[in-house]
Amino acid sequence: MQYTWDDIEQHIAACTCCPLSRTRHLPVMGRGNYQAGIMLVAEAPGGQEDQQGLPFVGRSGEILDRLLRGCGLDREGVYITNIVKCHPPGNRDPKEEEKEACFPYLKYETFLLKPRIIVCLGRVAAQRIIAPDFKITKQHGTWIYRKNCALTAAYHPSAILRDPSKYGAAQEDFLEIAKKQAEYSQ
Ligand code: URA
């Protein structure tokens, strides 16, 4: 039997696989275009996302929207999700067991979307998806290829909020992402 997007959403809504389910207000399923060739993966919902049940609705969402617009993309043209679907209290990094418990959902999302491009937003996502020793400051903007998919990483919008000098590097990475997408849609 093959799961549908609705099935995944229902599983996430009822999930109690890790302790984050006891402290979350709302789980945050990925959102965006189910036909998109690009999947953006960040680490975990923040406080505002937890309240609304939607990814990137807070201040980091504004940065993400600027980065997308700056390379001719928008939320309707991508799919955005997180490694863990529930907000870690105090915005701490998700723990290993929380990432493991949630990973099957990301696998199902990837299976259904079949993205040609995966963009990890920040260290936590890049270390889970690309390589455990991934160094975001040195390796953002580099590409690796797995099966039919190109993977890269860019600074997390929250890192840009903390250090706005990272914005330029992130915008350059997003321009390359848009170029790759144009290449793949020829
Ligand atoms: N930060 C994340 O990593 N994910 C969100 O959805 C929002 C903020």
Tab-separated table of C-alpha atoms and ligand atoms in Angstrom:
chain	number	residue	atom	x	y	z
A	1	MET	CA	0.000	0.000	0.000
A	2	GLN	CA	1.279	3.462	-0.841
A	3	TYR	CA	0.743	6.370	1.538
A	4	THR	CA	-0.766	9.598	0.221
A	5	TRP	CA	-0.012	13.167	1.381
A	6	ASP	CA	-3.190	13.053	3.465
A	7	ASP	CA	-2.070	9.826	5.145
A	8	ILE	CA	1.268	11.374	6.102
A	9	GLU	CA	-0.431	14.467	7.471
A	10	GLN	CA	-2.781	12.349	9.576
A	11	HIS	CA	0.115	10.266	10.931
A	12	ILE	CA	2.060	13.401	11.846
A	13	ALA	CA	-1.012	14.972	13.484
A	14	ALA	CA	-1.418	11.919	15.741
A	15	CYS	CA	2.299	11.167	16.223
A	16	THR	CA	3.565	10.352	19.717
A	17	CYS	CA	6.849	8.752	18.606
A	18	CYS	CA	9.074	11.087	20.611
A	19	PRO	CA	8.783	13.351	23.672
A	20	LEU	CA	8.366	16.488	21.514
A	21	SER	CA	4.767	15.353	20.979
A	22	ARG	CA	4.092	16.102	24.680
A	23	THR	CA	5.288	19.713	24.543
A	24	ARG	CA	4.250	20.748	21.033
A	25	HIS	CA	1.168	22.876	20.456
A	26	LEU	CA	0.723	21.816	16.805
A	27	PRO	CA	2.892	19.532	14.654
A	28	VAL	CA	4.167	21.189	11.493
A	29	MET	CA	3.816	19.128	8.329
A	30	GLY	CA	5.673	20.258	5.198
A	31	ARG	CA	3.862	22.683	2.911
A	32	GLY	CA	4.122	23.802	-0.670
A	33	ASN	CA	3.734	22.511	-4.163
A	34	TYR	CA	3.428	18.706	-4.385
A	35	GLN	CA	4.651	18.948	-7.993
A	36	ALA	CA	7.707	21.042	-7.081
A	37	GLY	CA	11.110	19.882	-8.180
A	38	ILE	CA	12.739	21.570	-5.182
A	39	MET	CA	12.423	20.466	-1.566
A	40	LEU	CA	13.784	22.770	1.164
A	41	VAL	CA	14.511	21.028	4.453
A	42	ALA	CA	15.160	22.951	7.670
A	43	GLU	CA	15.648	21.627	11.188
A	44	ALA	CA	12.526	22.089	13.283
A	45	PRO	CA	9.536	24.416	13.689
A	46	GLY	CA	10.074	27.532	15.795
A	47	GLY	CA	7.647	28.985	18.343
A	48	GLN	CA	5.387	30.750	15.854
A	49	GLU	CA	5.301	27.721	13.587
A	50	ASP	CA	4.281	25.654	16.630
A	51	GLN	CA	1.361	28.006	17.269
A	52	GLN	CA	0.150	28.052	13.659
A	53	GLY	CA	1.081	24.539	12.508
A	54	LEU	CA	2.793	25.917	9.385
A	55	PRO	CA	6.488	26.068	8.422
A	56	PHE	CA	8.388	29.355	8.311
A	57	VAL	CA	5.641	31.769	9.344
A	58	GLY	CA	7.863	33.740	11.734
A	59	ARG	CA	10.712	36.179	11.107
A	60	SER	CA	12.903	33.521	9.559
A	61	GLY	CA	10.053	32.932	7.098
A	62	GLU	CA	10.365	36.544	5.960
A	63	ILE	CA	14.055	35.987	5.242
A	64	LEU	CA	13.273	32.775	3.405
A	65	ASP	CA	10.673	34.572	1.253
A	66	ARG	CA	13.240	37.280	0.394
A	67	LEU	CA	15.800	34.644	-0.601
A	68	LEU	CA	13.237	32.870	-2.779
A	69	ARG	CA	12.033	36.091	-4.427
A	70	GLY	CA	15.644	37.170	-5.005
A	71	CYS	CA	16.166	34.235	-7.336
A	72	GLY	CA	12.745	34.316	-9.015
A	73	LEU	CA	11.161	31.580	-6.897
A	74	ASP	CA	8.343	31.635	-4.371
A	75	ARG	CA	6.623	29.290	-1.923
A	76	GLU	CA	4.179	28.123	-4.578
A	77	GLY	CA	7.089	26.747	-6.593
A	78	VAL	CA	8.808	24.767	-3.824
A	79	TYR	CA	8.019	22.319	-1.015
A	80	ILE	CA	9.258	23.278	2.477
A	81	THR	CA	9.618	20.885	5.384
A	82	ASN	CA	11.675	20.145	8.505
A	83	ILE	CA	13.733	17.241	9.827
A	84	VAL	CA	11.516	17.130	12.937
A	85	LYS	CA	7.886	18.155	12.738
A	86	CYS	CA	7.453	19.358	16.328
A	87	HIS	CA	8.946	22.412	18.045
A	88	PRO	CA	11.835	21.636	20.413
A	89	PRO	CA	11.277	23.621	23.649
A	90	GLY	CA	13.396	26.752	23.884
A	91	ASN	CA	14.403	26.381	20.217
A	92	ARG	CA	17.142	23.912	21.134
A	93	ASP	CA	18.603	21.633	18.446
A	94	PRO	CA	16.531	18.485	17.979
A	95	LYS	CA	18.061	15.468	19.741
A	96	GLU	CA	19.367	12.443	17.863
A	97	GLU	CA	16.446	10.251	18.954
A	98	GLU	CA	13.929	12.938	17.921
A	99	LYS	CA	15.509	13.186	14.450
A	100	GLU	CA	15.486	9.388	14.128
A	101	ALA	CA	11.861	9.110	15.247
A	102	CYS	CA	10.756	11.724	12.705
A	103	PHE	CA	12.914	10.635	9.773
A	104	PRO	CA	10.362	8.203	8.259
A	105	TYR	CA	8.038	11.171	7.623
A	106	LEU	CA	10.749	12.968	5.656
A	107	LYS	CA	11.369	9.768	3.709
A	108	TYR	CA	7.685	9.536	2.781
A	109	GLU	CA	7.598	13.204	1.802
A	110	THR	CA	10.663	12.665	-0.399
A	111	PHE	CA	9.193	9.504	-1.896
A	112	LEU	CA	5.956	11.255	-2.846
A	113	LEU	CA	7.549	14.502	-4.046
A	114	LYS	CA	10.502	12.941	-5.906
A	115	PRO	CA	12.436	16.234	-5.871
A	116	ARG	CA	15.256	16.801	-8.375
A	117	ILE	CA	16.839	19.273	-5.935
A	118	ILE	CA	17.064	19.113	-2.132
A	119	VAL	CA	18.226	22.222	-0.286
A	120	CYS	CA	19.234	21.765	3.356
A	121	LEU	CA	18.691	24.959	5.315
A	122	GLY	CA	21.393	25.072	7.959
A	123	ARG	CA	23.781	22.705	9.696
A	124	VAL	CA	21.291	20.380	11.387
A	125	ALA	CA	19.529	19.479	8.121
A	126	ALA	CA	22.789	19.263	6.155
A	127	GLN	CA	24.371	16.958	8.730
A	128	ARG	CA	21.328	14.665	8.743
A	129	ILE	CA	20.849	14.591	4.974
A	130	ILE	CA	24.202	15.245	3.283
A	131	ALA	CA	26.963	14.168	5.691
A	132	PRO	CA	27.338	13.974	9.497
A	133	ASP	CA	30.488	16.127	9.368
A	134	PHE	CA	29.047	18.768	7.039
A	135	LYS	CA	30.468	22.241	7.814
A	136	ILE	CA	27.855	24.792	6.832
A	137	THR	CA	30.269	27.768	6.817
A	138	LYS	CA	32.727	26.026	4.477
A	139	GLN	CA	30.471	23.781	2.423
A	140	HIS	CA	27.275	25.769	1.824
A	141	GLY	CA	26.683	26.151	-1.904
A	142	THR	CA	28.485	22.905	-2.812
A	143	TRP	CA	26.560	20.162	-4.604
A	144	ILE	CA	26.450	16.406	-4.333
A	145	TYR	CA	24.435	14.031	-6.498
A	146	ARG	CA	22.469	11.019	-5.282
A	147	LYS	CA	20.400	8.893	-7.605
A	148	ASN	CA	18.328	11.375	-9.556
A	149	CYS	CA	18.735	14.237	-7.114
A	150	ALA	CA	21.124	17.174	-6.605
A	151	LEU	CA	21.670	18.163	-2.960
A	152	THR	CA	23.068	21.354	-1.531
A	153	ALA	CA	22.921	23.446	1.647
A	154	ALA	CA	22.485	27.138	2.402
A	155	TYR	CA	22.558	29.146	5.619
A	156	HIS	CA	19.434	28.778	7.748
A	157	PRO	CA	17.325	31.977	7.699
A	158	SER	CA	17.617	32.162	11.521
A	159	ALA	CA	21.413	32.221	11.186
A	160	ILE	CA	20.975	35.194	8.835
A	161	LEU	CA	18.752	36.924	11.399
A	162	ARG	CA	21.512	36.491	13.983
A	163	ASP	CA	24.253	37.560	11.524
A	164	PRO	CA	22.899	39.573	8.575
A	165	SER	CA	26.323	39.509	6.865
A	166	LYS	CA	25.445	35.916	5.836
A	167	TYR	CA	22.578	37.125	3.629
A	168	GLY	CA	24.733	37.736	0.521
A	169	ALA	CA	26.230	34.243	0.581
A	170	ALA	CA	22.769	32.730	1.031
A	171	GLN	CA	21.370	34.753	-1.881
A	172	GLU	CA	24.230	33.566	-4.100
A	173	ASP	CA	23.469	29.983	-3.130
A	174	PHE	CA	19.787	30.490	-3.949
A	175	LEU	CA	20.705	31.951	-7.363
A	176	GLU	CA	22.637	28.744	-8.090
A	177	ILE	CA	19.652	26.694	-6.905
A	178	ALA	CA	17.371	28.549	-9.344
A	179	LYS	CA	19.946	27.997	-12.133
A	180	LYS	CA	20.044	24.288	-11.385
A	181	GLN	CA	16.270	24.157	-11.492
A	182	ALA	CA	16.211	25.942	-14.865
A	183	GLU	CA	18.809	23.464	-16.159
A	184	TYR	CA	16.677	20.530	-14.997
A	185	SER	CA	13.469	21.844	-16.488
A	186	GLN	CA	14.917	22.171	-20.018
B	1	URA	N1	12.956	27.293	11.562
B	1	URA	C1	12.956	26.049	11.035
B	1	URA	O1	13.984	25.357	11.031
B	1	URA	N2	11.817	25.594	10.518
B	1	URA	C2	10.702	26.306	10.458
B	1	URA	O2	9.695	25.801	9.966
B	1	URA	C3	10.744	27.609	11.001
B	1	URA	C4	11.865	28.074	11.558
